[in-house]
Every structure is written in structure tokens, then in C-alpha cells.
Tab-separated table of C-alpha atoms and ligand atoms in Angstrom:
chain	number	residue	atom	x	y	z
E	1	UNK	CA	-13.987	-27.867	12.704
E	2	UNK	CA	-12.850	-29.563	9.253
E	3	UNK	CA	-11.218	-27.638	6.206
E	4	UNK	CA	-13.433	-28.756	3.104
E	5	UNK	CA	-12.284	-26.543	0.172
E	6	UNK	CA	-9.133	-24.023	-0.261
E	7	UNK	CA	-11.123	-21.248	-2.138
E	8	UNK	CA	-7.978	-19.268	-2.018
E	9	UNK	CA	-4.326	-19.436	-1.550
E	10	UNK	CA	-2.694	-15.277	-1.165
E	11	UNK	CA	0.700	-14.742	-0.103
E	12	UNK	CA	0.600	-15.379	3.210
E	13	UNK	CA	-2.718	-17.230	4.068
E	14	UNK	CA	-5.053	-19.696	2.715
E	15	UNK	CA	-9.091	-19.588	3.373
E	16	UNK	CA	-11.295	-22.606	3.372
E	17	UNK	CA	-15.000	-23.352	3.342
E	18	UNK	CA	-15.814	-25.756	6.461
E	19	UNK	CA	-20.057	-27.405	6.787
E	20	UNK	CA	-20.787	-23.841	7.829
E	21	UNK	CA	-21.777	-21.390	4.716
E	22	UNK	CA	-20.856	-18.293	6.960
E	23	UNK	CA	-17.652	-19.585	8.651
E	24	UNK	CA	-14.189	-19.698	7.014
E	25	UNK	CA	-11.290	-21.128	8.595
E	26	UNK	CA	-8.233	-19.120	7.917
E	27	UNK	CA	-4.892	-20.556	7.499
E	28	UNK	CA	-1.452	-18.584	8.064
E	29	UNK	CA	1.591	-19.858	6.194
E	30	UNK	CA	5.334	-19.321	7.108
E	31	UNK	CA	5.062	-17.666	3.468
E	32	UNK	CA	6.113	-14.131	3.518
E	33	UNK	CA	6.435	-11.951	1.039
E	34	UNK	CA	6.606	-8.055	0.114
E	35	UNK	CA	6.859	-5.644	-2.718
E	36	UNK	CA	3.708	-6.662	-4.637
E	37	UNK	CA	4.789	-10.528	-4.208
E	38	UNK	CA	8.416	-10.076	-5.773
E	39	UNK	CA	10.411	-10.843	-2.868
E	40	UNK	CA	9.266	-14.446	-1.119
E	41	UNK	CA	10.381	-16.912	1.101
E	42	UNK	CA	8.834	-18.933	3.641
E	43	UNK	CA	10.160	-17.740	7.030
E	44	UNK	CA	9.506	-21.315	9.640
E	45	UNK	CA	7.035	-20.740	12.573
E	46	UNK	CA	5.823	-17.262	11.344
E	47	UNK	CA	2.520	-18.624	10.367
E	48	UNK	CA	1.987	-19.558	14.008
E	49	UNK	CA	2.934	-16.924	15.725
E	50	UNK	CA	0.818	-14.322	13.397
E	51	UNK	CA	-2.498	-16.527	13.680
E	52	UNK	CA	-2.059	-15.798	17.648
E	53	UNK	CA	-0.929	-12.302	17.393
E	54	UNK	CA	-3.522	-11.326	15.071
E	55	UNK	CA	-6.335	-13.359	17.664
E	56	UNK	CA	-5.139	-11.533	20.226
E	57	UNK	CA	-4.921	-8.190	18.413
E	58	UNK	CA	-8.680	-8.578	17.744
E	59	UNK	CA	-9.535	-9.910	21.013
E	60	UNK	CA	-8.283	-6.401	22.153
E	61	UNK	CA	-10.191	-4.146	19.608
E	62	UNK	CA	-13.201	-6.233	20.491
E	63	UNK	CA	-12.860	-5.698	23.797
E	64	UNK	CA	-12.696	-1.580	22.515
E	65	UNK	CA	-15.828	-1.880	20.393
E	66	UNK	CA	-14.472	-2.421	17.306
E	67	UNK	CA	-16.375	-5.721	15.522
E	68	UNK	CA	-13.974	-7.838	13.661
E	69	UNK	CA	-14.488	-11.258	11.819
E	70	UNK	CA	-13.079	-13.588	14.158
E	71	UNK	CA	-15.260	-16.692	15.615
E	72	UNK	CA	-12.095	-18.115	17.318
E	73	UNK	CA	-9.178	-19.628	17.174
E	74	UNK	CA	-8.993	-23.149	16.600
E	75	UNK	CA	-5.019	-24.053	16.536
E	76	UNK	CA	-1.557	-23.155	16.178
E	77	UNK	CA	-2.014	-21.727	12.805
E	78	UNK	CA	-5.688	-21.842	12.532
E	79	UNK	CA	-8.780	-19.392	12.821
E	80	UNK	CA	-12.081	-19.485	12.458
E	81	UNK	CA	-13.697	-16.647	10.696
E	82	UNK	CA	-17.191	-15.016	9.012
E	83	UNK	CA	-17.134	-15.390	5.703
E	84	UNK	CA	-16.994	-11.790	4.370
E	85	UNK	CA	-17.758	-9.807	1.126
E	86	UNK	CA	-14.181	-7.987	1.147
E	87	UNK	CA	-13.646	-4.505	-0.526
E	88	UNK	CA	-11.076	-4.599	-2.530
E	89	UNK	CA	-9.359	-1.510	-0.908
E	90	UNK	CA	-6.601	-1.122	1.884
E	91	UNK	CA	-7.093	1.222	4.461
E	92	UNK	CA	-3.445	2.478	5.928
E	93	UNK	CA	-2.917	5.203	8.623
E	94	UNK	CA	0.605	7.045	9.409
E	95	UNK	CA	1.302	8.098	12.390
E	96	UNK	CA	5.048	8.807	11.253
E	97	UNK	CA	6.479	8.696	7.862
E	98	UNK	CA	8.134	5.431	6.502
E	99	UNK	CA	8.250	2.818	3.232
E	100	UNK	CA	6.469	4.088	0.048
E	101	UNK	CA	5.876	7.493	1.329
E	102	UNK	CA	9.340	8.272	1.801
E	103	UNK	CA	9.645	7.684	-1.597
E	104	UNK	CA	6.490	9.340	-3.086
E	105	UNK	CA	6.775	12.960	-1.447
E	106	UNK	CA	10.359	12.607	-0.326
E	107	UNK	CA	10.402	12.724	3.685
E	108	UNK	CA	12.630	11.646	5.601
E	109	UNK	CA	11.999	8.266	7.382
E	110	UNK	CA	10.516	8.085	10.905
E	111	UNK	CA	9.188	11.669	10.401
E	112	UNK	CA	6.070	12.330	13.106
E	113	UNK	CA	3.169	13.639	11.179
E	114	UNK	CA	0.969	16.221	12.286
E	115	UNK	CA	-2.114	14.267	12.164
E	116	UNK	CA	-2.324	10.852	11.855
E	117	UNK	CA	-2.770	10.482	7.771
E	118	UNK	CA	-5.064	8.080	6.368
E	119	UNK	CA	-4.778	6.625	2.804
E	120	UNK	CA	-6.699	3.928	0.581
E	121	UNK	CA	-4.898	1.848	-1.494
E	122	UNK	CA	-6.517	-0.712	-4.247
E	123	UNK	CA	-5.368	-4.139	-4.024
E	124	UNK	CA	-3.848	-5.182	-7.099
E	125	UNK	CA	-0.422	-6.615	-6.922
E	126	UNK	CA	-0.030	-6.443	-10.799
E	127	UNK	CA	-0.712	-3.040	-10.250
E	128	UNK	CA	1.486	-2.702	-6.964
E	129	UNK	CA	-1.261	-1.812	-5.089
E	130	UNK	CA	-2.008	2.062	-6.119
E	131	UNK	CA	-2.782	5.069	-3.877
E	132	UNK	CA	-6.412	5.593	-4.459
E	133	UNK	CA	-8.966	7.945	-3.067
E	134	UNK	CA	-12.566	8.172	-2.399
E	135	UNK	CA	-13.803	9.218	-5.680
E	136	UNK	CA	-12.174	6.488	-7.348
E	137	UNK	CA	-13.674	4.357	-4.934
E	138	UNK	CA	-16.857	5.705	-5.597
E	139	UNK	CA	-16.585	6.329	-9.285
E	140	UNK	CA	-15.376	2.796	-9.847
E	141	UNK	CA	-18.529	1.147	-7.394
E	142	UNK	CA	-16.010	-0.686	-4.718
E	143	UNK	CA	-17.576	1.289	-1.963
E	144	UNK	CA	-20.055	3.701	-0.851
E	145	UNK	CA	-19.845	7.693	0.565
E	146	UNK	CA	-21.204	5.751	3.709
E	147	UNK	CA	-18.996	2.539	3.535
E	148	UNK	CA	-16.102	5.044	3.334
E	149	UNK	CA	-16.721	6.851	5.846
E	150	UNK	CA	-17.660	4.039	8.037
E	151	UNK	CA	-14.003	2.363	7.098
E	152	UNK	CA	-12.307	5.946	7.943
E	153	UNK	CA	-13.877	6.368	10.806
E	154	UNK	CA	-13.414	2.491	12.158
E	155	UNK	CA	-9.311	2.830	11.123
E	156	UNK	CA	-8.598	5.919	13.179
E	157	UNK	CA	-10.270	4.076	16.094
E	158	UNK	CA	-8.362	1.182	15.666
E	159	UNK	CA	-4.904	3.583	15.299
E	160	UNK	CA	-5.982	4.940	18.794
E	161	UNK	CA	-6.456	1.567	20.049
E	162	UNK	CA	-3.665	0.204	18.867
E	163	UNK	CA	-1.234	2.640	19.254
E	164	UNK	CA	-1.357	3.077	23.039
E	165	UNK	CA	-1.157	-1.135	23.487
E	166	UNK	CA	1.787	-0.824	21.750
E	167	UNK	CA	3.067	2.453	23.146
E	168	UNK	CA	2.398	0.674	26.769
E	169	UNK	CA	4.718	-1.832	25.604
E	170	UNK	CA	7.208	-0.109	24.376
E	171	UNK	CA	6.913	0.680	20.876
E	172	UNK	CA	5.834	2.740	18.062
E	173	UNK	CA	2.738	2.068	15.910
E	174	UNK	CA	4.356	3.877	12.737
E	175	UNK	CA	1.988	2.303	10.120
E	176	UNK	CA	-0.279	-0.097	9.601
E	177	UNK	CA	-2.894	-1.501	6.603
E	178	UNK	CA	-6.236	-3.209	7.574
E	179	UNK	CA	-9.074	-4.222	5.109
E	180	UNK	CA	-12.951	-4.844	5.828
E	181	UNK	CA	-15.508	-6.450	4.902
E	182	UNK	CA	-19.571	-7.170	5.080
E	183	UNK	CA	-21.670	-9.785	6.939
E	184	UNK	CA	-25.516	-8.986	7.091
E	185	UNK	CA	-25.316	-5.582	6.201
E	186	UNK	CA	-22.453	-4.350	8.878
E	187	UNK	CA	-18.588	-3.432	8.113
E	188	UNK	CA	-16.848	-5.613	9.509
E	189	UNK	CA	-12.476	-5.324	10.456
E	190	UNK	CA	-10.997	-8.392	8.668
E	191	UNK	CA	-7.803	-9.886	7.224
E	192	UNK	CA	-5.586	-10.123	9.955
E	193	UNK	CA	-3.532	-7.163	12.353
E	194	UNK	CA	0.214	-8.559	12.661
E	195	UNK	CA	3.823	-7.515	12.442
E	196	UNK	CA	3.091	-8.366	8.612
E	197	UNK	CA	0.679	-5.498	7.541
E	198	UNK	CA	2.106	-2.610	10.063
E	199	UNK	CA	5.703	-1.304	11.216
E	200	UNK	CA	6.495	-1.462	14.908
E	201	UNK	CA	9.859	0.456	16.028
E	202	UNK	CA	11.498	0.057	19.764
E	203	UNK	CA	10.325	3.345	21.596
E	204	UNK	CA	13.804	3.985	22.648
E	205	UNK	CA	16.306	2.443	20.250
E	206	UNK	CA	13.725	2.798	16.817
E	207	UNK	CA	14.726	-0.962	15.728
E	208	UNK	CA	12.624	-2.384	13.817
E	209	UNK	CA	10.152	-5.447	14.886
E	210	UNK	CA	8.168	-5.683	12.024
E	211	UNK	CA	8.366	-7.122	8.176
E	212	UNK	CA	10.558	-4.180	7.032
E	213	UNK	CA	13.477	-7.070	8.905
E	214	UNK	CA	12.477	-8.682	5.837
E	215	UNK	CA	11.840	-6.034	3.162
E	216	UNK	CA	15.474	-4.916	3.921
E	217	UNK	CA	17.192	-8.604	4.361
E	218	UNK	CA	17.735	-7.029	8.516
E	219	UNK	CA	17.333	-11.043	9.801
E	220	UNK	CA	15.721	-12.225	13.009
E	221	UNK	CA	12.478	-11.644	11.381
E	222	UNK	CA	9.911	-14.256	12.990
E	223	UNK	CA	12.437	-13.592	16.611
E	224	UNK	CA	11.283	-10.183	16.286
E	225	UNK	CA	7.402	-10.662	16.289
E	226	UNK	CA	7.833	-13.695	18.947
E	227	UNK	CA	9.789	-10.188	20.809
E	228	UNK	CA	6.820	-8.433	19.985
E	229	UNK	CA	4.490	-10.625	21.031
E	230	UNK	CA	5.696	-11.656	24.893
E	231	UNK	CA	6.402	-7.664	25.259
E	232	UNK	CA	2.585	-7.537	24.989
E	233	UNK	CA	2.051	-10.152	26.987
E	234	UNK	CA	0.937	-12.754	24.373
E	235	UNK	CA	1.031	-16.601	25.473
E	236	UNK	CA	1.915	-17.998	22.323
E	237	UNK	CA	1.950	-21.481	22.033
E	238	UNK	CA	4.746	-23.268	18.913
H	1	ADP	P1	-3.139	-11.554	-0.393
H	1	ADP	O1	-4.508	-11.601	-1.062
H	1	ADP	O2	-2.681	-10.138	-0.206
H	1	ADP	O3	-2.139	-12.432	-1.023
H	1	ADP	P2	-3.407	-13.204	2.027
H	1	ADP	O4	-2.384	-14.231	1.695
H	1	ADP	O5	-3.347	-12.574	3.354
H	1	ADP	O6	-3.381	-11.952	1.083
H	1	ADP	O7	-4.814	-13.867	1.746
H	1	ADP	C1	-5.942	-13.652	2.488
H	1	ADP	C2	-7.078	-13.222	1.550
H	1	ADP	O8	-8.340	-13.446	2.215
H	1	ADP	C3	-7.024	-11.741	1.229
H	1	ADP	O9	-7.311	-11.556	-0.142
H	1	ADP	C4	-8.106	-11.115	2.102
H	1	ADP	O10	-8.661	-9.962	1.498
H	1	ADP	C5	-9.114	-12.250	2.194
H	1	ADP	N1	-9.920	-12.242	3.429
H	1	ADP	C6	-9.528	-11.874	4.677
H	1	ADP	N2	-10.500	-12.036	5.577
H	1	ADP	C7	-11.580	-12.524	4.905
H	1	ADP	C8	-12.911	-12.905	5.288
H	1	ADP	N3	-13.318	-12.828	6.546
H	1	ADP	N4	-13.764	-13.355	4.314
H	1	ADP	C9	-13.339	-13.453	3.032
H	1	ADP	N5	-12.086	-13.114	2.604
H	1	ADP	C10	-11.207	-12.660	3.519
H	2	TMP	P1	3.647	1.255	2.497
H	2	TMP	O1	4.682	2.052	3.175
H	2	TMP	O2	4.183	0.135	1.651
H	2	TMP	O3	2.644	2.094	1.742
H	2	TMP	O4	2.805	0.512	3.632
H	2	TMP	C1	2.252	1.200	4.731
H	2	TMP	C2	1.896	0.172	5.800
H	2	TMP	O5	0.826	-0.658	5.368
H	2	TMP	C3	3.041	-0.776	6.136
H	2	TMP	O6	2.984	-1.097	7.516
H	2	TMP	C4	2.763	-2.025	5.314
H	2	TMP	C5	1.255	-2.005	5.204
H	2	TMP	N1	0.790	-2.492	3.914
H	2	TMP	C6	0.612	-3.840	3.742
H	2	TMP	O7	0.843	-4.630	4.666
H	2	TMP	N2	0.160	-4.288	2.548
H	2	TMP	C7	-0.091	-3.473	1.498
H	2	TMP	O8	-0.482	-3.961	0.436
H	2	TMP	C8	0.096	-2.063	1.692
H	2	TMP	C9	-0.179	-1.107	0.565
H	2	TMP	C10	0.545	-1.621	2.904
H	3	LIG	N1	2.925	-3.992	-0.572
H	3	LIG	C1	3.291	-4.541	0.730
H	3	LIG	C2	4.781	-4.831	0.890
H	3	LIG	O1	5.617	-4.302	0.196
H	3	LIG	C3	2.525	-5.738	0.992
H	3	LIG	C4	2.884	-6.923	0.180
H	3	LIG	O2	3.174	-6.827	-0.979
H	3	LIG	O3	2.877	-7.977	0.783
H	3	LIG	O4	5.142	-5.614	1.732
């Protein structure tokens, strides 16, 4: 499988065209960043280990019944993925409270919610990504009553998925973001799922495995998802 074209270059992966219209192949860089793309730094071997956490990640929801993008993996750092028509939303769920929240309405951090609370975000980084909700998403034409529900209804599945592999394991499934997309007609889960785009604490000691190591300068940052990783059982090759 042969990279032909970057079409784009984001903050932490890069998507090329290959001889097949409908495939992409999706890169992960060591490039991390956060707050809207002000903080940055590229953090060495974190592009492999998320291309193998997020394959595996998907291999699971798959196995669950959720439909996601991915072909297959084809290195390291590599993918293979359907081409998509993205929305331009993110779809978040909280099981507890933590990060821009905290700051919004004022909770306390870590706080369990009552219900698991979904929100839609629009991605803008110039904008810093604002809280959105379905009739913006339907006044401004980037989804449909149906597409939203379908992309509700697919997140809390994946939260319920998700949360007792990781619970299993050992930790806690506080947050995460996921975006979709369409190929022929269906909604399908794309991106990626990593310690990048969701906050993982230890069950019993609440440390942090996840990218908030590097939101708040905490270190050990691409240790902590190869920690993550072999807790779930994840052969990941470097
Ligand atoms: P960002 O855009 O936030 O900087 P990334 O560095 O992760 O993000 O870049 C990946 C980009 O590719 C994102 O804009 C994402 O929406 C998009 N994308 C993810 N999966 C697909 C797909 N299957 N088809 C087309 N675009 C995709
Ligand atoms: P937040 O606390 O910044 O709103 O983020 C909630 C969760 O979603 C957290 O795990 C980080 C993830 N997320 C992203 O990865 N990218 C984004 O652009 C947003 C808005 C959230
Ligand atoms: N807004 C999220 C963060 O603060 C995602 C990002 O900007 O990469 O990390």
C-alpha cells in the first residue's frame, strides 16, 4: 500500500490518498498538541503506539457492533482507512467531571455524574472548538435530526463499550471525544480512540494515563499510554 498525496497534515496525524479512491492511509505523528493547538511538541514514539492502540480500540468496538473506518493496519505508525465525508462536529461523553467543564459550570474535578452527559462540540481551533448543540447543528446544515441521533446513540454505545474494557483493566473512562463520518450512505466511527482524545485515571490511585500528563507538563506522557496499553493487553510493536 503506497502513500501518493498528503491531502492533510492536523496536529497529530497526516491522511493520504493511495491508487484506491475509497482508502486513505492514516499517518500518526509523535506531534502532540492541546488547547486549540497552542501548546505543541513532538513527544518520540507516541505516533506508534496510538496507531496500535487506536487499531486495537476499534478492533474491540467492531467486535461489539459498532462499524468504524478502519481497513487495517499496515505498520508501526500506519493505517489504512475509508475515505470518509467527516462532520465537522465532536461528539464527547462524561462519565465524571474533568478539563473544560470544570471550568464552565464550576465542579469540582473527578466529580461522578449522574448520567453519563453527552455534548457536541464544533471543530474549529480558531474558535477553540465551541460547545454546540443540535439546533445549531441543524440550523447551520452540518448534520441531520437523524444523523444526530444516529451519532448520540452510536457514542453512548461506544462509552458502554469502552468503559468496562477499561474498567476490567483497571481504570476509569472519565471522558472521551470521537468524530464520524459517511461512506455509502452509513455513519461511520472515525478519527482515531487513544489516550489523546479521552482521559483515563488509575481505578485506585486516580493518576492520570492520558494527555492531561501533557496538558499539565505531569511527564511520562508516551510511558503512560505504553502503561495503558500492556494493562489491556495490547502487543505493541516499537
Ligand atoms: P486535527 O484536524 O484536529 O488537527 P488530526 O491531526 O487528528 O486532527 O488530523 C486528522 C484529520 O483527519 C481530522 O481532521 C479528522 O477529522 C480527519 N479524518 C479522520 N478520519 C477520517 C476519514 N476516515 N476520512 C477523512 N478524514 C478523516
Ligand atoms: P474537554 O474537557 O477539553 O472538553 O475535553 C473532553 C474530552 O474530549 C477530553 O478527553 C479531551 C477530548 N477532546 C479532544 O480530544 N479534542 C477536542 O477537540 C475536544 C473538544 C475534546
Ligand atoms: N481541545 C483539546 C485539547 O485541549 C484537543 C486539542 O486541542 O488537541 O487538548
Amino acid at each position: 500500500m503506497k502513500k501518493i498525496k498528503e491531502i492533510t497534515k492536523g496536529k497529530a496525524k497526516s491522511m493520504f490518498t493511495t491508487e484506491n479512491q475509497e482508502h486513505l492511509i492514516m499517518h500518526f505523528s509523535d506531534d502532540t498538541s492541546a488547547f486549540d493547538g497552542k501548546k505543541k511538541e513532538a513527544l518520540l514514539g507516541k505516533g506508534v503506539v496510538n496507531n496500535q492502540f487506536n487499531a486495537f480500540i476499534m478492533d474491540h468496538l467492531k467486535q461489539n457492533g459498532i462499524e468504524t473506518h478502519l481497513v487495517e493496519v499496515i505498520d508501526n505508525s500506519d493505517s489504512l482507512v475509508y475515505r470518509l465525508d467527516m462532520f465537522p462536529i465532536e461528539c464527547v461523553i462524561r462519565n465524571r467531571a474533568s478539563g473544560s467543564i470544570c471550568k464552565r459550570l464550576g465542579t469540582e474535578d473527578g466529580l461522578i455524574l449522574e448520567n453519563p452527559l453527552f455534548e457536541f462540540f464544533l471543530k474549529d481551533d480558531d474558535l477553540g472548538d465551541p460547545l454546540i448543540n443540535d439546533e445549531h447543528i441543524i440550523s447551520f446544515g452540518w448534520a441531520t435530526h437523524e444523523q444526530i441521533l444516529e451519532m448520540k446513540k452510536l457514542t453512548y454505545k461506544v462509552n458502554e463499550i469502552l468503559s468496562k474494557l477499561f474498567l476490567d483493566s483497571g481504570l476509569i473512562l472519565v471522558d472521551f471525544k470521537v468524530e464520524y463520518g459517511v461512506h455509502n450512505g452509513k455513519i461511520l466511527l472515525a478519527d482515531e480512540f487513544t489516550p489523546d482524545g479521552c482521559r483515563l485515571w488509575d481505578s485506585e490511585t486516580m493518576k492520570k494515563m492520558d494527555k492531561d500528563r501533557f496538558r499539565q507538563g505531569l511527564g511520562d506522557v508516551v510511558e503512560s499510554y505504553h502503561q495503558v496499553a500492556d494493562r489491556l493487553g495490547m502487543n505493541i510493536k516499537t
